[in-house]
Short mmCIF file of C-alpha atoms in Angstrom, two decimals:
data_model
loop_
_atom_site.label_atom_id
_atom_site.label_comp_id
_atom_site.label_asym_id
_atom_site.label_seq_id
_atom_site.Cartn_x
_atom_site.Cartn_y
_atom_site.Cartn_z
CA MET A 1 -13.39 -17.37 -3.34
CA LYS A 2 -10.72 -16.67 -0.74
CA LEU A 3 -7.16 -15.97 -1.81
CA TRP A 4 -5.97 -18.39 0.89
CA ASP A 5 -8.59 -21.11 0.24
CA LYS A 6 -7.11 -24.61 0.62
CA GLY A 7 -10.42 -26.45 0.35
CA ILE A 8 -11.14 -26.42 4.08
CA SER A 9 -14.59 -25.32 5.22
CA ILE A 10 -14.43 -22.31 7.55
CA ASP A 11 -16.69 -21.83 10.57
CA LYS A 12 -19.24 -19.19 9.55
CA LYS A 13 -19.04 -17.37 12.88
CA ILE A 14 -15.27 -17.16 12.58
CA GLU A 15 -15.55 -16.01 8.98
CA LYS A 16 -18.01 -13.24 9.85
CA PHE A 17 -15.85 -12.07 12.75
CA THR A 18 -12.58 -12.03 10.81
CA VAL A 19 -13.96 -10.39 7.66
CA GLY A 20 -15.81 -7.70 9.62
CA ASN A 21 -16.83 -4.79 7.38
CA ASP A 22 -13.86 -5.08 5.03
CA ARG A 23 -16.10 -5.32 1.96
CA GLU A 24 -17.67 -1.94 2.68
CA LEU A 25 -14.35 -0.30 3.54
CA ASP A 26 -12.61 -1.73 0.50
CA MET A 27 -14.88 0.23 -1.82
CA HIS A 28 -12.57 3.14 -0.98
CA LEU A 29 -9.64 1.07 -2.27
CA VAL A 30 -11.00 -0.39 -5.51
CA GLU A 31 -9.31 2.02 -7.94
CA TYR A 32 -6.00 1.77 -6.09
CA ASP A 33 -5.96 -2.04 -6.09
CA LEU A 34 -6.78 -1.98 -9.81
CA LEU A 35 -3.90 0.44 -10.44
CA ALA A 36 -1.50 -1.70 -8.42
CA SER A 37 -2.67 -4.90 -10.11
CA LYS A 38 -2.08 -3.38 -13.53
CA ALA A 39 1.42 -2.22 -12.57
CA HIS A 40 2.18 -5.62 -11.08
CA ALA A 41 1.00 -7.44 -14.24
CA LYS A 42 3.12 -5.19 -16.46
CA MET A 43 6.12 -5.85 -14.23
CA LEU A 44 5.53 -9.62 -14.43
CA GLY A 45 5.51 -9.23 -18.20
CA LYS A 46 8.74 -7.23 -18.14
CA VAL A 47 10.60 -9.93 -16.20
CA GLY A 48 9.19 -12.76 -18.37
CA ILE A 49 6.77 -14.36 -15.91
CA LEU A 50 3.78 -13.34 -18.03
CA THR A 51 3.68 -13.14 -21.83
CA SER A 52 2.88 -9.84 -23.52
CA GLU A 53 -0.46 -11.32 -24.59
CA GLU A 54 -1.31 -12.25 -21.01
CA VAL A 55 -0.40 -8.78 -19.78
CA ALA A 56 -2.55 -7.15 -22.46
CA ALA A 57 -5.52 -9.39 -21.61
CA ILE A 58 -5.21 -8.63 -17.89
CA GLU A 59 -5.00 -4.89 -18.60
CA VAL A 60 -8.19 -5.03 -20.67
CA GLU A 61 -10.11 -6.74 -17.88
CA LEU A 62 -8.74 -4.43 -15.20
CA ASP A 63 -9.84 -1.45 -17.31
CA LYS A 64 -13.34 -2.95 -17.54
CA LEU A 65 -13.47 -3.27 -13.77
CA GLN A 66 -12.28 0.33 -13.45
CA GLN A 67 -15.10 1.41 -15.74
CA GLN A 68 -17.58 -0.49 -13.56
CA PHE A 69 -16.21 1.30 -10.50
CA GLU A 70 -16.51 4.70 -12.16
CA ASN A 71 -20.11 4.14 -13.26
CA GLY A 72 -21.13 2.74 -9.86
CA THR A 73 -21.80 -0.88 -10.84
CA PHE A 74 -18.77 -2.49 -9.19
CA GLN A 75 -19.74 -4.47 -6.11
CA ILE A 76 -17.95 -6.65 -3.57
CA GLU A 77 -20.52 -9.33 -2.89
CA GLU A 78 -20.74 -11.32 0.34
CA ASP A 79 -19.06 -14.25 -1.40
CA PHE A 80 -15.78 -12.33 -1.20
CA GLU A 81 -13.65 -11.36 1.76
CA ASP A 82 -12.37 -8.16 0.23
CA VAL A 83 -11.64 -6.20 -2.93
CA HIS A 84 -8.50 -8.21 -3.64
CA SER A 85 -10.28 -11.56 -3.84
CA LYS A 86 -13.09 -9.98 -5.88
CA ILE A 87 -10.72 -8.60 -8.51
CA GLU A 88 -8.75 -11.84 -8.82
CA PHE A 89 -11.99 -13.79 -9.16
CA GLU A 90 -13.21 -11.52 -11.97
CA LEU A 91 -9.91 -11.88 -13.83
CA THR A 92 -9.96 -15.66 -13.44
CA LYS A 93 -13.61 -15.90 -14.49
CA VAL A 94 -12.81 -14.28 -17.83
CA LEU A 95 -9.18 -15.24 -18.42
CA GLY A 96 -8.91 -18.63 -16.71
CA ASP A 97 -5.33 -19.60 -15.88
CA THR A 98 -4.05 -16.18 -16.96
CA GLY A 99 -6.17 -14.57 -14.27
CA LYS A 100 -4.79 -16.98 -11.68
CA LYS A 101 -1.25 -15.78 -12.46
CA ILE A 102 -1.86 -12.22 -11.27
CA HIS A 103 -1.00 -13.16 -7.68
CA THR A 104 2.46 -14.41 -8.62
CA ALA A 105 5.17 -12.71 -6.49
CA ARG A 106 2.78 -10.79 -4.29
CA SER A 107 0.74 -11.37 -1.15
CA ARG A 108 -2.51 -9.92 0.06
CA ASN A 109 -0.30 -8.14 2.61
CA ASP A 110 1.52 -6.00 0.07
CA GLN A 111 -1.69 -5.63 -1.93
CA VAL A 112 -3.31 -3.98 1.07
CA LEU A 113 -0.20 -1.91 1.77
CA VAL A 114 0.11 -0.50 -1.72
CA ALA A 115 -3.63 0.20 -2.06
CA MET A 116 -3.76 1.96 1.31
CA GLN A 117 -0.65 4.01 0.59
CA LEU A 118 -1.93 5.10 -2.81
CA TYR A 119 -5.22 6.03 -1.12
CA PHE A 120 -3.43 7.99 1.62
CA LYS A 121 -1.15 9.71 -0.88
CA GLU A 122 -3.97 10.95 -3.10
CA ASN A 123 -6.09 12.00 -0.16
CA LEU A 124 -3.33 13.84 1.69
CA LEU A 125 -2.87 15.89 -1.46
CA GLU A 126 -6.63 16.55 -1.57
CA ILE A 127 -6.76 17.44 2.14
CA SER A 128 -3.80 19.77 1.64
CA ALA A 129 -5.54 21.44 -1.30
CA LYS A 130 -8.71 21.97 0.75
CA THR A 131 -6.64 23.33 3.65
CA LYS A 132 -4.97 25.79 1.30
CA GLN A 133 -8.41 26.83 0.03
CA LEU A 134 -9.52 27.52 3.60
CA ILE A 135 -6.33 29.49 4.26
CA ASP A 136 -7.08 31.66 1.22
CA VAL A 137 -10.61 32.32 2.49
CA LEU A 138 -9.27 33.31 5.92
CA LEU A 139 -6.60 35.58 4.47
CA GLY A 140 -9.30 37.24 2.35
CA LEU A 141 -11.41 37.81 5.47
CA ALA A 142 -8.34 39.12 7.33
CA ASP A 143 -7.68 41.61 4.57
CA ALA A 144 -11.30 42.74 4.42
CA HIS A 145 -11.58 43.22 8.20
CA GLN A 146 -8.06 44.26 9.20
CA GLU A 147 -9.26 47.66 10.49
CA LYS A 148 -12.04 46.20 12.64
CA LEU A 149 -11.09 46.14 16.31
CA LEU A 150 -11.73 42.96 18.28
CA PRO A 151 -11.20 42.74 22.06
CA GLY A 152 -8.49 40.21 22.83
CA TYR A 153 -8.97 37.84 25.76
CA THR A 154 -6.67 35.87 28.05
CA HIS A 155 -8.12 33.52 30.71
CA LEU A 156 -11.48 34.52 29.17
CA GLN A 157 -10.90 37.99 30.63
CA VAL A 158 -10.73 41.19 28.55
CA ALA A 159 -7.03 41.69 27.85
CA MET A 160 -5.71 43.81 24.97
CA PRO A 161 -6.90 45.17 21.63
CA SER A 162 -6.83 42.72 18.75
CA SER A 163 -8.55 42.82 15.37
CA PHE A 164 -10.65 40.59 13.20
CA GLY A 165 -7.82 40.67 10.70
CA LEU A 166 -5.48 39.29 13.35
CA TRP A 167 -7.98 36.61 14.36
CA PHE A 168 -8.68 35.31 10.87
CA SER A 169 -5.04 35.34 9.79
CA ALA A 170 -3.96 33.63 13.04
CA TYR A 171 -5.88 30.50 12.09
CA ALA A 172 -4.65 30.80 8.50
CA GLU A 173 -1.04 30.66 9.70
CA LEU A 174 -1.77 27.80 12.11
CA LEU A 175 -3.17 25.81 9.20
CA ILE A 176 0.14 26.32 7.38
CA ASP A 177 1.81 24.47 10.27
CA ASP A 178 -0.64 21.64 9.58
CA LEU A 179 0.40 21.71 5.91
CA TYR A 180 4.02 21.21 6.99
CA LEU A 181 3.00 18.06 8.85
CA MET A 182 1.00 16.78 5.89
CA GLU A 183 4.02 17.35 3.67
CA ALA A 184 6.03 15.12 6.01
CA GLY A 185 3.19 12.58 6.07
CA LEU A 186 3.17 12.51 2.29
CA LYS A 187 6.85 11.53 2.31
CA VAL A 188 6.08 8.62 4.61
CA VAL A 189 3.31 7.16 2.44
CA ASP A 190 4.97 7.98 -0.89
CA GLN A 191 7.21 4.89 -0.72
CA ASN A 192 6.33 1.82 -2.75
CA PRO A 193 5.78 -1.32 -0.60
CA LEU A 194 4.76 -3.56 -3.52
CA GLY A 195 7.06 -6.56 -3.88
CA SER A 196 7.49 -7.07 -0.16
CA ALA A 197 4.87 -9.83 -0.48
CA ALA A 198 4.08 -11.29 2.94
CA GLY A 199 6.91 -9.24 4.45
CA TYR A 200 9.94 -11.24 3.39
CA GLY A 201 10.15 -10.62 -0.33
CA SER A 202 10.07 -13.21 -3.08
CA SER A 203 12.37 -15.63 -4.89
CA PHE A 204 10.92 -14.42 -8.21
CA PRO A 205 13.15 -11.96 -10.13
CA ILE A 206 10.72 -9.06 -9.78
CA ASP A 207 11.54 -5.46 -10.70
CA ARG A 208 10.42 -3.19 -7.85
CA ASP A 209 11.88 -0.08 -9.47
CA PHE A 210 9.49 -0.64 -12.38
CA THR A 211 6.35 -0.72 -10.22
CA THR A 212 7.61 2.29 -8.26
CA LYS A 213 7.78 4.39 -11.44
CA GLU A 214 4.59 2.89 -12.83
CA LEU A 215 2.58 3.81 -9.73
CA GLY A 216 4.09 7.27 -9.36
CA PHE A 217 5.77 6.67 -6.02
CA SER A 218 8.73 8.93 -5.26
CA THR A 219 10.81 6.07 -3.94
CA LEU A 220 10.75 2.48 -2.74
CA LYS A 221 10.42 1.17 0.76
CA TYR A 222 13.51 -0.92 0.04
CA ASN A 223 13.66 -3.26 3.00
CA VAL A 224 10.80 -5.75 2.70
CA VAL A 225 10.42 -6.13 6.47
CA ALA A 226 10.34 -2.32 6.80
CA ALA A 227 7.64 -2.25 4.12
CA GLN A 228 5.46 -4.57 6.19
CA LEU A 229 6.22 -2.63 9.36
CA GLY A 230 4.87 0.37 7.47
CA ARG A 231 1.40 -1.08 8.06
CA GLY A 232 0.32 0.85 11.09
CA LYS A 233 3.05 3.46 10.77
CA CYS A 234 1.40 4.95 7.70
CA GLU A 235 -1.99 4.96 9.43
CA ARG A 236 -0.51 6.52 12.57
CA THR A 237 1.24 9.20 10.53
CA VAL A 238 -1.76 10.08 8.36
CA THR A 239 -4.22 10.19 11.26
CA ALA A 240 -1.75 12.31 13.24
CA ASN A 241 -1.61 14.73 10.30
CA ILE A 242 -5.40 14.82 10.21
CA SER A 243 -5.50 15.24 13.98
CA SER A 244 -3.36 18.36 13.69
CA VAL A 245 -5.76 19.95 11.18
CA ALA A 246 -8.70 18.86 13.33
CA ASN A 247 -7.16 20.48 16.40
CA THR A 248 -6.84 23.81 14.61
CA LEU A 249 -10.40 23.66 13.28
CA ALA A 250 -11.86 22.58 16.64
CA ARG A 251 -10.27 25.56 18.39
CA PHE A 252 -11.46 27.91 15.65
CA ALA A 253 -14.96 26.46 15.88
CA MET A 254 -14.93 27.05 19.63
CA ASP A 255 -13.99 30.70 19.09
CA ILE A 256 -16.85 31.05 16.64
CA CYS A 257 -19.37 29.54 19.08
CA LEU A 258 -18.19 31.94 21.79
CA TYR A 259 -18.14 34.98 19.54
CA MET A 260 -21.67 34.26 18.31
CA SER A 261 -23.09 34.20 21.84
CA GLN A 262 -24.91 37.28 23.13
CA ASN A 263 -22.29 37.75 25.86
CA PHE A 264 -19.62 38.35 23.22
CA ASP A 265 -21.73 39.30 20.19
CA PHE A 266 -18.80 39.81 17.84
CA ILE A 267 -20.04 37.88 14.79
CA THR A 268 -23.13 36.32 13.30
CA PHE A 269 -24.09 34.18 10.30
CA PRO A 270 -27.04 34.18 7.89
CA ASP A 271 -30.12 32.49 9.31
CA GLU A 272 -29.86 29.64 6.81
CA LEU A 273 -26.56 28.54 8.39
CA THR A 274 -27.99 28.34 11.91
CA THR A 275 -30.65 26.28 13.64
CA GLY A 276 -33.43 27.08 16.11
CA SER A 277 -34.96 25.62 19.23
CA SER A 278 -38.12 23.55 19.42
CA ILE A 279 -39.42 25.73 22.28
CA MET A 280 -37.39 28.96 22.26
CA PRO A 281 -38.25 31.00 19.17
CA HIS A 282 -35.40 33.47 19.63
CA LYS A 283 -32.62 30.90 19.34
CA LYS A 284 -30.04 31.09 16.54
CA ASN A 285 -27.70 28.21 17.25
CA PRO A 286 -24.24 27.60 15.72
CA ASP A 287 -24.90 23.89 15.29
CA VAL A 288 -22.61 23.52 12.28
CA PHE A 289 -19.62 24.77 14.28
CA GLU A 290 -20.56 22.71 17.32
CA LEU A 291 -20.63 19.62 15.10
CA ILE A 292 -17.32 20.61 13.53
CA ARG A 293 -15.87 20.93 17.03
CA GLY A 294 -17.23 17.51 18.04
CA LYS A 295 -16.18 15.79 14.83
CA CYS A 296 -12.70 17.28 15.05
CA ASN A 297 -12.31 16.13 18.64
CA LYS A 298 -13.36 12.66 17.54
CA LEU A 299 -10.82 12.77 14.71
CA GLN A 300 -8.08 13.69 17.19
CA SER A 301 -8.82 10.52 19.15
CA ILE A 302 -8.21 8.28 16.14
CA ALA A 303 -4.46 8.91 15.99
CA ASN A 304 -4.23 7.68 19.58
CA GLU A 305 -6.27 4.62 18.69
CA MET A 306 -3.78 3.77 15.91
CA ILE A 307 -0.95 3.85 18.46
CA LEU A 308 -2.81 1.72 21.02
CA ILE A 309 -3.63 -1.02 18.48
CA THR A 310 -0.17 -1.23 16.91
CA ASN A 311 2.48 -0.04 19.35
CA ASN A 312 3.52 -3.42 20.83
CA LEU A 313 3.17 -5.65 17.77
CA PRO A 314 6.36 -7.49 16.78
CA SER A 315 7.67 -7.47 13.22
CA GLY A 316 5.71 -9.33 10.58
CA TYR A 317 2.02 -9.20 9.76
CA HIS A 318 -0.72 -9.58 12.39
CA ARG A 319 -4.48 -9.54 11.88
CA ASP A 320 -4.72 -6.68 14.38
CA TYR A 321 -3.81 -4.43 11.44
CA GLN A 322 -7.24 -5.04 9.93
CA LEU A 323 -8.73 -3.03 12.81
CA ILE A 324 -6.89 0.17 11.87
CA LYS A 325 -8.31 0.31 8.35
CA GLU A 326 -11.81 1.46 9.32
CA ASN A 327 -10.97 4.51 11.41
CA SER A 328 -8.03 5.62 9.29
CA ILE A 329 -10.38 5.73 6.29
CA TYR A 330 -13.04 7.39 8.47
CA ALA A 331 -10.51 10.08 9.43
CA VAL A 332 -9.59 10.78 5.81
CA GLU A 333 -13.16 10.99 4.55
CA ASN A 334 -14.43 13.05 7.48
CA ILE A 335 -11.69 15.69 7.53
CA LYS A 336 -12.45 16.36 3.87
CA GLU A 337 -16.13 16.86 4.72
CA VAL A 338 -15.27 19.12 7.67
CA LEU A 339 -12.96 21.26 5.54
CA ASP A 340 -15.62 21.58 2.84
CA ILE A 341 -18.29 22.76 5.30
CA PHE A 342 -15.85 25.10 7.05
CA ILE A 343 -14.88 26.72 3.74
CA HIS A 344 -18.55 27.11 2.82
CA SER A 345 -19.62 28.51 6.20
CA ILE A 346 -16.83 30.80 7.32
CA GLY A 347 -16.95 32.72 4.05
CA LEU A 348 -20.45 33.89 5.03
CA VAL A 349 -19.48 35.25 8.46
CA LYS A 350 -20.81 38.71 9.34
CA VAL A 351 -18.47 40.81 11.47
CA LYS A 352 -20.25 43.14 13.89
CA ASP A 353 -19.32 46.61 15.09
CA ILE A 354 -18.21 46.45 18.72
CA ASP A 355 -19.06 49.26 21.14
CA LEU A 356 -15.77 49.92 22.90
CA GLN A 357 -17.54 52.34 25.26
CA ASP A 358 -19.16 49.34 26.91
CA GLU A 359 -18.11 49.18 30.57
CA LYS A 360 -16.53 45.74 30.20
CA TYR A 361 -13.93 47.11 27.78
CA LYS A 362 -12.78 50.02 29.98
CA TYR A 363 -9.41 48.38 30.67
CA LEU A 364 -8.77 47.14 27.12
CA PHE A 365 -6.05 49.77 26.56
CA THR A 366 -4.16 49.63 29.88
CA VAL A 367 -1.04 48.20 28.25
CA ASP A 368 -1.09 50.97 25.65
CA SER A 369 -1.33 53.48 28.53
CA ILE A 370 1.69 51.91 30.21
CA ASN A 371 3.62 52.09 26.95
CA ASP A 372 2.73 55.79 26.62
CA LEU A 373 4.37 56.45 29.99
CA VAL A 374 7.42 54.41 28.99
CA MET A 375 7.79 56.48 25.84
CA GLN A 376 7.66 59.57 28.08
CA GLY A 377 10.71 58.32 30.02
CA LYS A 378 9.39 56.13 32.84
CA SER A 379 10.71 52.57 33.30
CA PHE A 380 8.25 49.86 32.38
CA ARG A 381 7.92 48.67 35.98
CA GLU A 382 7.24 52.19 37.26
CA ALA A 383 4.69 52.82 34.51
CA TYR A 384 3.02 49.50 35.33
CA GLN A 385 2.67 50.56 38.98
CA VAL A 386 1.17 53.94 38.00
CA ILE A 387 -1.49 52.47 35.69
CA GLY A 388 -2.12 49.59 38.10
CA GLY A 389 -2.77 52.10 40.85
CA GLU A 390 -5.23 54.02 38.68
CA VAL A 391 -7.08 50.80 37.92
CA GLN A 392 -7.26 49.93 41.62
CA ASP A 393 -8.54 53.33 42.76
CA GLY A 394 -10.94 53.75 39.85
CA THR A 395 -9.25 56.79 38.30
CA TYR A 396 -7.99 55.09 35.12
CA LYS A 397 -9.16 56.70 31.90
CA ALA A 398 -8.24 54.99 28.67
CA ALA A 399 -6.28 56.92 26.11
CA GLU A 400 -7.05 56.44 22.43
CA GLY A 401 -5.73 53.11 21.22
CA LYS A 402 -2.24 53.15 19.76
CA LYS A 403 -1.12 51.68 16.48
CA HIS A 404 0.73 48.38 16.76
CA SER A 405 3.23 48.69 13.94
CA HIS A 406 5.54 45.71 14.35
CA LEU A 407 5.36 42.84 11.88
CA GLY A 408 2.56 40.42 12.68
CA SER A 409 0.63 42.78 14.95
CA LYS A 410 -2.93 44.00 14.55
CA ASP A 411 -1.94 46.98 12.39
CA ASN A 412 0.71 45.13 10.37
CA LEU A 413 -0.74 41.70 9.60
CA ALA A 414 2.00 40.44 7.23
CA LEU A 415 -0.67 38.84 5.04
CA GLU A 416 1.62 38.64 2.01
CA GLU A 417 4.30 36.94 4.06
CA ILE A 418 1.78 34.40 5.38
CA LYS A 419 0.51 33.77 1.85
CA LYS A 420 4.08 33.21 0.69
CA LYS A 421 4.52 30.59 3.41
CA LYS A 422 1.42 28.77 2.18
CA ASP A 423 2.51 28.90 -1.46
CA GLU A 424 5.90 27.40 -0.61
CA VAL A 425 4.41 24.24 0.91
#
């Protein structure tokens, strides 16, 4: 039941080691291999390698397998190495020699490539949609809380006045940068590798333009060697895209954990979103955001793993590529989960009123005080020395905070402009 079976018995230890957990992972690829197999069969019919009756019969059986997948009854039993051998076996079991013809002009190499790229393509679109949803939530929070002052920090020291509106919309705009990268990643995976076979094409008169249109790819990966070299490059690109989103969310989660602590006390969440301690009854822990931070840091490591496994492999296929399937799929599935829980949780944030009379905020407006003196005619450096001297001798008294009117500042958030950026991606 192996696509490469030549009648030679394989050492069971070797078989277990080489197959690994491909059967489990390939459940993520079932629908994409079925789609690619259908497109390939139709193409074989178009170029006269299969009859129209054979194509129709194959399509019927592939549709039955798709129905099994959708209702949860499709399985890849231990008799099979992977989804590809399972599907070919099922076709052959029902259709006999017609089922055996499905592998004409393709290799398991380009089967894996096309299934993975279809999987990445669909999921990058889904990740992008979830990211946009989170951006909308953050822009809504920024709009609702744009008047609420938030002490800004540098070096974890009180620095200058900020606002909750500025904080929420900052992460919204950073996530747009991540959308730009995903858009580029989508272009990389949206190139049809089917027809490259084992990496050197085929002597059959196949029509690769047909399968490209049939599968909804924007273009072909024309060079068959380049198509095979795309194994690894696609995984590196997609996990790097995910890593970028994860980096933004990890930093945001860290802010949230800090801001929830009693020493900051800027925000809180409903009790049902937090956890307690087994011995300290007062605890209200931000476990969900700590786990988001940890998961996102783990996701950032995967892109580096993809590079380390693939960066010195020569052209052509190598079994090392099997090792990048697991964590690239893990990255895709986990960033979707993280985005879902972030969207659910951050929408329930409760912004607190901050007592700016607290002693620790007494120097929050020193820069505004310097600017007041500049507007009265002093040079900036002279004004800096005056206010610095007052701070040093303890005579500084904060003036009322000034409006920051320039575009993108705390009192002019440019929310519509940020939303326009998001909508254009």
